[in-house]
């Protein structure tokens, strides 16, 4: 999804003043010509010419990497951007409508640019909040002010007057910029995009679909995108405003977009925002808990221990909001997964899974299907006590075992007897197999001459 610079509609060409021409810098690129305001009073005309001159100068784009660029010109552009920000902050009088087109044109010229290729082979980071792992754009001294200008336009100007400039293509261009590696730019994008969603109500459906396309492209094609966390933060606020009962469209979004987002290897970067979105759905309709839990179990990682720890915590929080009527159906699959986790060779995964049994709601859910759950859990406990290498895991296992024994001592003893019976049966079968192999080897040894290769003598005719 590339960027097009045809979003703001350029106004027709008109004559410019001599002051405007003198203020233009001959070197940098200047965008489309800007209209002069209608002639009114002398003071107003002079003021508008100064504003248009500042806006026009800000159409020149600097890379901050070209040694031929003048630092003084860069500083001058920053000062003029600050003047425009001050104008938008002024509460004295509303912004003249003739300034909308040059302002939006200037914003588009500065923001909608090709992004550099990723600086790292993988955008995924185990420590997404560490600034040392982020790439900061050298354009930020100018971009920060341009984003401030756009945000103030969205907040202070009637949305109907901006619809000619903030259209579908403009929104797509903003979405493209969420791939920026600079976290400061993504944070400003998040604020602007969310404000557009709030104020431009007719665009809401389109904006939701456009964000969903980004998510699906990330999950099923690239698994590379820097702004998934910020987009999910926007969705978290949107979901918070959904009415109950939820629309079918929103439930499909949960099942087809949010749950598959648990699959990519970069989950740890945006898991906090994703878990919040999912929990919002379950809080609004607890009956969705079963769909969510089964969806998370479907995308459970096999070799990624960090993701396992995150998902165990998410499941624990979901259990507290699930409809209790679903406890019995979810108890066995959920406890089976938790049992496999506390049998994990990774001590962090095993300890996190064992701590789940401190959650009263989880224990209550397990108790709804004790006859089915206990055999699985008790077998996992005994395996940990015999085979696990970590002393801390064994100690936690002892604590959980004591708690489970108190819940239902006869059932726990019954499970232990069944385990011992299965182990003794397996040992007896192993002995029988070994005896049969011994008999086969003995018989083979008695008739070894049948198995030896025949000796042949080659006689040469020479």
XYZ file of C-alpha atoms in Angstrom:
462
model
C 0.000 0.000 0.000
C 1.875 3.061 -1.226
C 1.351 6.751 -0.741
C -0.346 9.048 -3.175
C -0.119 12.788 -2.874
C -3.443 13.562 -4.502
C -5.442 13.666 -1.285
C -5.870 17.399 -0.669
C -7.508 19.069 -3.596
C -5.383 21.912 -4.947
C -7.114 25.221 -5.307
C -7.048 27.094 -8.645
C -4.045 29.235 -9.519
C -4.257 32.914 -8.672
C -1.804 35.828 -8.706
C 0.585 36.014 -5.808
C 1.949 39.192 -4.202
C 5.506 40.447 -4.612
C 6.164 39.864 -0.922
C 5.120 36.227 -1.334
C 7.525 35.792 -4.266
C 10.440 37.389 -2.390
C 9.827 35.170 0.619
C 10.022 32.003 -1.463
C 13.370 30.255 -1.317
C 14.610 29.501 -4.855
C 16.400 26.301 -3.931
C 13.964 23.889 -2.241
C 11.039 22.277 -4.018
C 7.795 24.150 -3.577
C 4.419 22.419 -3.841
C 1.393 23.477 -5.810
C 0.734 27.247 -6.001
C -1.301 28.618 -3.149
C -4.138 31.100 -3.579
C -3.983 34.620 -2.254
C -6.874 35.684 -0.079
C -9.506 38.031 -1.365
C -8.641 41.666 -1.027
C -10.139 43.151 2.055
C -8.602 45.559 4.538
C -4.909 46.343 4.184
C -3.926 44.800 7.550
C -5.826 41.581 6.918
C -4.319 41.265 3.427
C -0.799 41.678 4.789
C -1.415 39.157 7.539
C -2.800 36.567 5.126
C 0.112 37.079 2.752
C 2.517 36.391 5.606
C 0.675 33.214 6.584
C 0.592 31.992 2.980
C 4.281 32.764 2.610
C 5.105 30.719 5.717
C 2.931 27.822 4.563
C 4.450 27.933 1.077
C 7.989 27.859 2.452
C 7.069 24.821 4.554
C 6.326 22.909 1.331
C 10.069 22.547 0.842
C 11.150 19.139 2.123
C 14.569 18.500 3.661
C 16.103 15.075 4.085
C 18.542 16.054 6.872
C 21.010 13.624 5.278
C 22.050 15.599 2.182
C 25.251 17.574 2.951
C 24.221 20.213 0.395
C 21.180 21.186 2.456
C 21.554 24.404 4.382
C 21.091 24.088 8.169
C 19.930 27.694 8.264
C 17.149 26.903 5.788
C 16.156 23.904 7.882
C 15.980 26.094 10.977
C 14.007 28.718 9.074
C 11.436 26.115 8.016
C 11.097 24.974 11.609
C 10.469 28.567 12.720
C 7.816 29.019 10.049
C 6.147 25.747 11.109
C 6.101 27.047 14.664
C 4.451 30.251 13.400
C 1.717 28.178 11.756
C 1.220 26.193 14.966
C 0.925 29.449 16.917
C -1.682 30.665 14.441
C -3.747 27.497 14.933
C -3.430 27.801 18.713
C -4.736 31.360 18.700
C -8.339 31.482 19.948
C -8.928 35.060 18.754
C -10.630 34.254 15.462
C -11.430 31.176 13.397
C -9.091 30.045 10.654
C -9.917 31.464 7.243
C -11.327 28.828 4.879
C -8.938 29.884 2.127
C -6.077 28.565 4.262
C -7.443 25.014 4.404
C -6.170 24.020 0.967
C -2.583 25.296 1.352
C -2.373 23.913 4.894
C -3.550 20.431 3.930
C -1.328 20.473 0.846
C 1.659 21.357 3.014
C 0.801 18.604 5.495
C 0.559 16.021 2.707
C 3.837 17.068 1.099
C 5.694 16.691 4.401
C 4.067 13.538 5.793
C 3.361 11.351 2.784
C 6.816 10.242 1.770
C 8.419 6.895 0.959
C 9.641 5.250 4.141
C 13.214 3.941 4.245
C 13.709 0.165 4.163
C 13.736 -1.552 7.560
C 17.026 -1.027 9.335
C 16.829 -4.460 10.983
C 16.359 -7.867 9.403
C 13.427 -8.402 11.752
C 11.204 -5.688 13.200
C 10.202 -8.032 16.013
C 11.859 -7.211 19.319
C 11.573 -8.871 22.669
C 11.908 -5.445 24.293
C 9.662 -3.125 22.261
C 9.835 -0.291 24.769
C 13.611 -0.054 24.711
C 14.495 3.130 22.846
C 17.884 1.727 21.886
C 16.114 -0.765 19.626
C 14.126 1.951 17.819
C 15.140 3.851 14.709
C 14.524 7.581 14.882
C 13.897 9.533 11.704
C 16.106 12.624 11.184
C 13.035 14.457 9.852
C 11.388 14.549 13.278
C 12.135 18.261 14.088
C 9.828 19.137 11.178
C 7.452 16.169 11.294
C 6.568 16.794 14.936
C 5.265 20.264 14.104
C 3.453 19.064 10.973
C 1.632 16.413 13.011
C 0.713 19.105 15.537
C -0.704 21.241 12.719
C -2.762 18.324 11.376
C -4.073 17.422 14.823
C -5.184 20.993 15.506
C -6.905 21.200 12.148
C -8.819 18.002 12.879
C -9.778 19.179 16.369
C -10.614 22.825 15.677
C -12.101 22.849 12.184
C -15.573 21.578 11.330
C -15.238 18.096 9.827
C -17.595 19.024 6.968
C -15.162 21.705 5.816
C -12.224 19.280 5.845
C -13.946 16.431 4.000
C -12.641 17.695 0.660
C -9.086 17.220 1.946
C -9.285 14.341 4.438
C -10.710 11.655 2.178
C -10.251 7.893 1.804
C -6.883 8.226 0.073
C -5.645 10.553 2.812
C -6.629 7.943 5.420
C -4.845 5.175 3.485
C -1.722 7.321 3.360
C -1.854 7.794 7.130
C -2.187 4.028 7.601
C 0.882 3.479 5.441
C 2.920 5.696 7.776
C 2.230 3.361 10.710
C 5.072 1.282 9.278
C 7.526 3.972 10.396
C 10.174 2.648 12.773
C 10.164 5.887 14.769
C 7.924 5.346 17.841
C 7.410 9.100 18.186
C 5.849 9.288 14.730
C 3.627 6.272 15.374
C 2.412 7.826 18.642
C 1.431 11.044 16.862
C -0.185 9.062 14.057
C -2.232 7.152 16.617
C -3.567 10.375 18.125
C -4.396 11.931 14.747
C -6.005 8.775 13.353
C -8.112 8.294 16.465
C -9.304 11.914 16.345
C -10.264 11.531 12.694
C -12.238 8.405 13.606
C -14.017 10.313 16.388
C -14.918 13.380 14.354
C -15.501 11.983 10.852
C -18.322 9.602 11.722
C -19.122 8.795 8.077
C -15.595 7.376 7.645
C -15.737 4.975 10.587
C -16.738 1.867 8.670
C -14.089 2.508 6.026
C -11.395 3.136 8.653
C -12.211 -0.095 10.492
C -11.992 -2.101 7.272
C -8.737 -0.406 6.299
C -7.160 -1.261 9.668
C -8.393 -4.842 9.366
C -6.674 -5.130 5.986
C -3.407 -4.097 7.631
C -3.840 -6.744 10.346
C -4.664 -9.535 7.890
C -1.771 -8.594 5.611
C 0.522 -8.729 8.639
C -0.756 -12.081 9.942
C -1.024 -14.049 6.716
C 1.624 -12.479 4.468
C 4.480 -10.454 5.936
C 4.542 -10.668 9.764
C 6.457 -7.380 9.537
C 4.808 -4.146 10.647
C 5.872 -1.624 13.271
C 2.487 -0.110 14.056
C 0.333 -3.093 15.037
C 0.426 -2.080 18.710
C -0.677 1.490 17.993
C -3.483 0.336 15.701
C -4.677 -2.076 18.382
C -4.717 0.787 20.892
C -7.083 2.641 18.577
C -9.224 -0.487 18.290
C -9.277 -0.847 22.069
C -10.929 2.548 22.368
C -13.343 1.699 19.536
C -14.354 -1.624 21.121
C -14.910 0.127 24.428
C -17.666 2.136 22.765
C -19.489 -0.838 21.231
C -23.045 -1.335 22.405
C -24.447 -4.581 23.773
C -25.530 -6.933 22.271
C -22.587 -6.844 19.891
C -23.197 -6.666 16.151
C -22.343 -9.695 14.028
C -19.745 -7.588 12.203
C -17.849 -6.995 15.436
C -17.967 -10.668 16.451
C -16.513 -11.631 13.078
C -13.730 -9.111 13.653
C -12.932 -10.857 16.933
C -12.827 -14.340 15.390
C -11.220 -13.549 12.028
C -8.779 -10.784 12.941
C -8.035 -10.500 16.657
C -7.666 -14.209 17.425
C -5.319 -14.888 14.448
C -3.131 -12.023 15.725
C -2.035 -14.475 18.458
C -0.231 -16.499 15.790
C 2.720 -14.330 14.569
C 6.118 -14.611 16.194
C 6.064 -10.882 17.007
C 3.179 -11.279 19.448
C 5.193 -10.105 22.438
C 5.549 -6.637 20.872
C 1.793 -5.913 20.840
C 0.337 -8.543 23.181
C -0.694 -6.054 25.878
C -2.897 -4.115 23.432
C -4.252 -7.303 21.847
C -5.173 -8.852 25.209
C -7.016 -5.658 26.168
C -9.084 -5.747 22.937
C -9.984 -9.410 23.427
C -10.892 -8.946 27.092
C -13.194 -6.052 26.128
C -15.222 -8.419 23.964
C -15.495 -11.038 26.712
C -16.485 -8.424 29.301
C -19.257 -7.142 27.049
C -20.499 -10.652 26.168
C -19.173 -13.358 28.536
C -20.659 -16.027 26.253
C -17.833 -15.261 23.783
C -15.330 -16.624 26.320
C -15.491 -20.128 24.916
C -14.767 -18.918 21.368
C -11.842 -16.832 22.589
C -10.265 -19.570 24.747
C -10.493 -22.161 21.973
C -9.077 -19.662 19.506
C -6.057 -18.947 21.701
C -5.483 -22.678 22.258
C -5.622 -23.201 18.484
C -2.743 -20.742 17.947
C -0.654 -21.974 20.882
C 3.104 -21.745 20.188
C 5.235 -24.871 20.109
C 8.775 -23.574 20.636
C 8.355 -19.924 21.687
C 8.553 -19.813 25.502
C 8.003 -16.050 25.731
C 4.685 -16.350 23.903
C 3.634 -19.243 26.125
C 4.148 -17.156 29.265
C 2.096 -14.303 27.762
C -0.755 -16.560 26.680
C -0.934 -18.305 30.058
C -1.439 -14.922 31.680
C -4.069 -13.945 29.112
C -6.008 -17.173 29.686
C -5.917 -16.619 33.436
C -7.455 -13.165 33.023
C -10.085 -14.432 30.592
C -11.264 -17.118 33.022
C -12.352 -14.361 35.410
C -14.753 -12.933 32.775
C -16.034 -16.125 31.143
C -19.666 -17.110 31.601
C -19.701 -19.751 34.414
C -22.062 -21.850 32.310
C -19.086 -22.572 30.031
C -16.777 -23.737 32.816
C -17.566 -27.410 32.397
C -16.923 -27.474 28.633
C -13.715 -25.450 28.885
C -12.227 -27.071 31.995
C -10.644 -30.093 30.302
C -9.008 -28.402 27.259
C -7.807 -25.494 29.378
C -6.411 -27.635 32.213
C -4.811 -30.013 29.715
C -2.904 -27.117 28.145
C -1.886 -25.714 31.530
C -0.688 -29.188 32.562
C 1.488 -29.493 29.453
C 2.897 -26.075 30.284
C 3.914 -26.927 33.846
C 5.594 -30.047 32.446
C 7.658 -27.783 30.190
C 11.441 -27.996 30.423
C 11.512 -24.195 30.476
C 11.292 -23.233 34.142
C 9.630 -19.853 33.441
C 6.783 -21.497 31.533
C 6.406 -24.235 34.164
C 6.354 -21.789 37.086
C 3.875 -19.453 35.362
C 1.543 -22.387 34.659
C 1.731 -23.594 38.258
C 0.919 -20.123 39.586
C -2.390 -20.272 37.688
C -3.634 -22.667 40.376
C -3.507 -19.770 42.843
C -6.362 -18.148 40.913
C -9.646 -18.861 42.691
C -11.677 -18.525 39.506
C -9.481 -21.034 37.682
C -9.768 -23.530 40.550
C -13.533 -23.025 40.550
C -13.652 -23.776 36.833
C -11.546 -26.939 37.293
C -13.797 -28.113 40.114
C -16.781 -28.054 37.724
C -15.296 -31.054 35.897
C -13.099 -32.688 38.532
C -13.713 -36.255 37.314
C -12.286 -35.303 33.902
C -9.631 -32.821 34.975
C -8.009 -34.565 37.954
C -6.579 -37.592 36.079
C -4.771 -35.264 33.638
C -3.527 -32.840 36.293
C -2.443 -35.466 38.825
C -0.459 -37.342 36.201
C 1.306 -34.102 35.267
C 2.056 -33.390 38.929
C 3.630 -36.811 39.461
C 5.703 -36.458 36.304
C 7.039 -33.121 37.519
C 7.965 -34.509 40.918
C 9.885 -37.392 39.350
C 11.478 -35.896 36.264
C 11.645 -32.103 36.313
C 15.146 -30.662 36.658
C 14.204 -27.401 38.453
C 14.016 -27.428 42.247
C 11.734 -24.380 42.307
C 9.318 -26.062 39.890
C 9.280 -29.186 42.060
C 8.578 -27.094 45.148
C 5.685 -25.292 43.458
C 4.387 -28.650 42.258
C 4.391 -29.915 45.852
C 2.350 -26.881 46.914
C -0.238 -27.375 44.152
C -0.390 -31.103 44.902
C -1.180 -30.399 48.551
C -3.962 -28.017 47.517
C -5.503 -30.538 45.097
C -5.354 -33.332 47.689
C -7.371 -31.148 50.060
C -10.010 -30.482 47.408
C -10.980 -34.146 46.996
C -8.728 -36.685 48.788
C -10.593 -39.845 47.589
C -10.490 -38.709 43.952
C -6.820 -37.813 44.205
C -6.002 -41.244 45.689
C -8.031 -42.896 42.950
C -6.054 -41.013 40.296
C -2.787 -42.079 41.948
C -3.864 -45.727 41.948
C -4.785 -45.510 38.271
C -1.421 -43.972 37.485
C 0.424 -46.724 39.372
C -1.709 -49.354 37.640
C -0.921 -47.912 34.189
C 2.767 -47.730 35.054
C 2.828 -51.335 36.278
C 0.958 -52.489 33.170
C 3.395 -50.625 30.964
C 6.326 -52.150 32.872
C 4.837 -55.656 32.518
C 4.323 -55.175 28.776
C 7.900 -53.960 28.459
C 9.155 -57.094 30.222
C 7.056 -59.300 27.929
C 8.418 -57.544 24.828
C 11.953 -57.968 26.092
C 11.372 -61.682 26.764
C 10.048 -62.194 23.248
C 13.089 -60.449 21.790
C 15.366 -62.649 23.924
C 13.626 -65.756 22.607
C 14.016 -64.555 19.024
C 17.711 -63.838 19.547
C 18.269 -67.246 21.175
C 16.556 -69.033 18.302
C 18.569 -67.053 15.812
C 21.796 -67.989 17.567
C 20.990 -71.738 17.340
C 20.487 -71.522 13.608
C 23.225 -69.029 12.935
C 24.688 -71.104 10.085
C 21.569 -70.378 8.042
C 22.205 -66.697 8.443
C 25.916 -66.782 7.502
C 26.754 -65.808 3.906
C 27.872 -68.646 1.615
C 31.536 -68.730 0.691
C 32.357 -68.847 -3.040
C 35.730 -69.642 -4.636
C 36.632 -67.835 -7.829
C 38.945 -69.823 -10.145
C 40.828 -67.878 -12.728
C 41.278 -69.422 -16.177
C 44.666 -67.776 -16.633
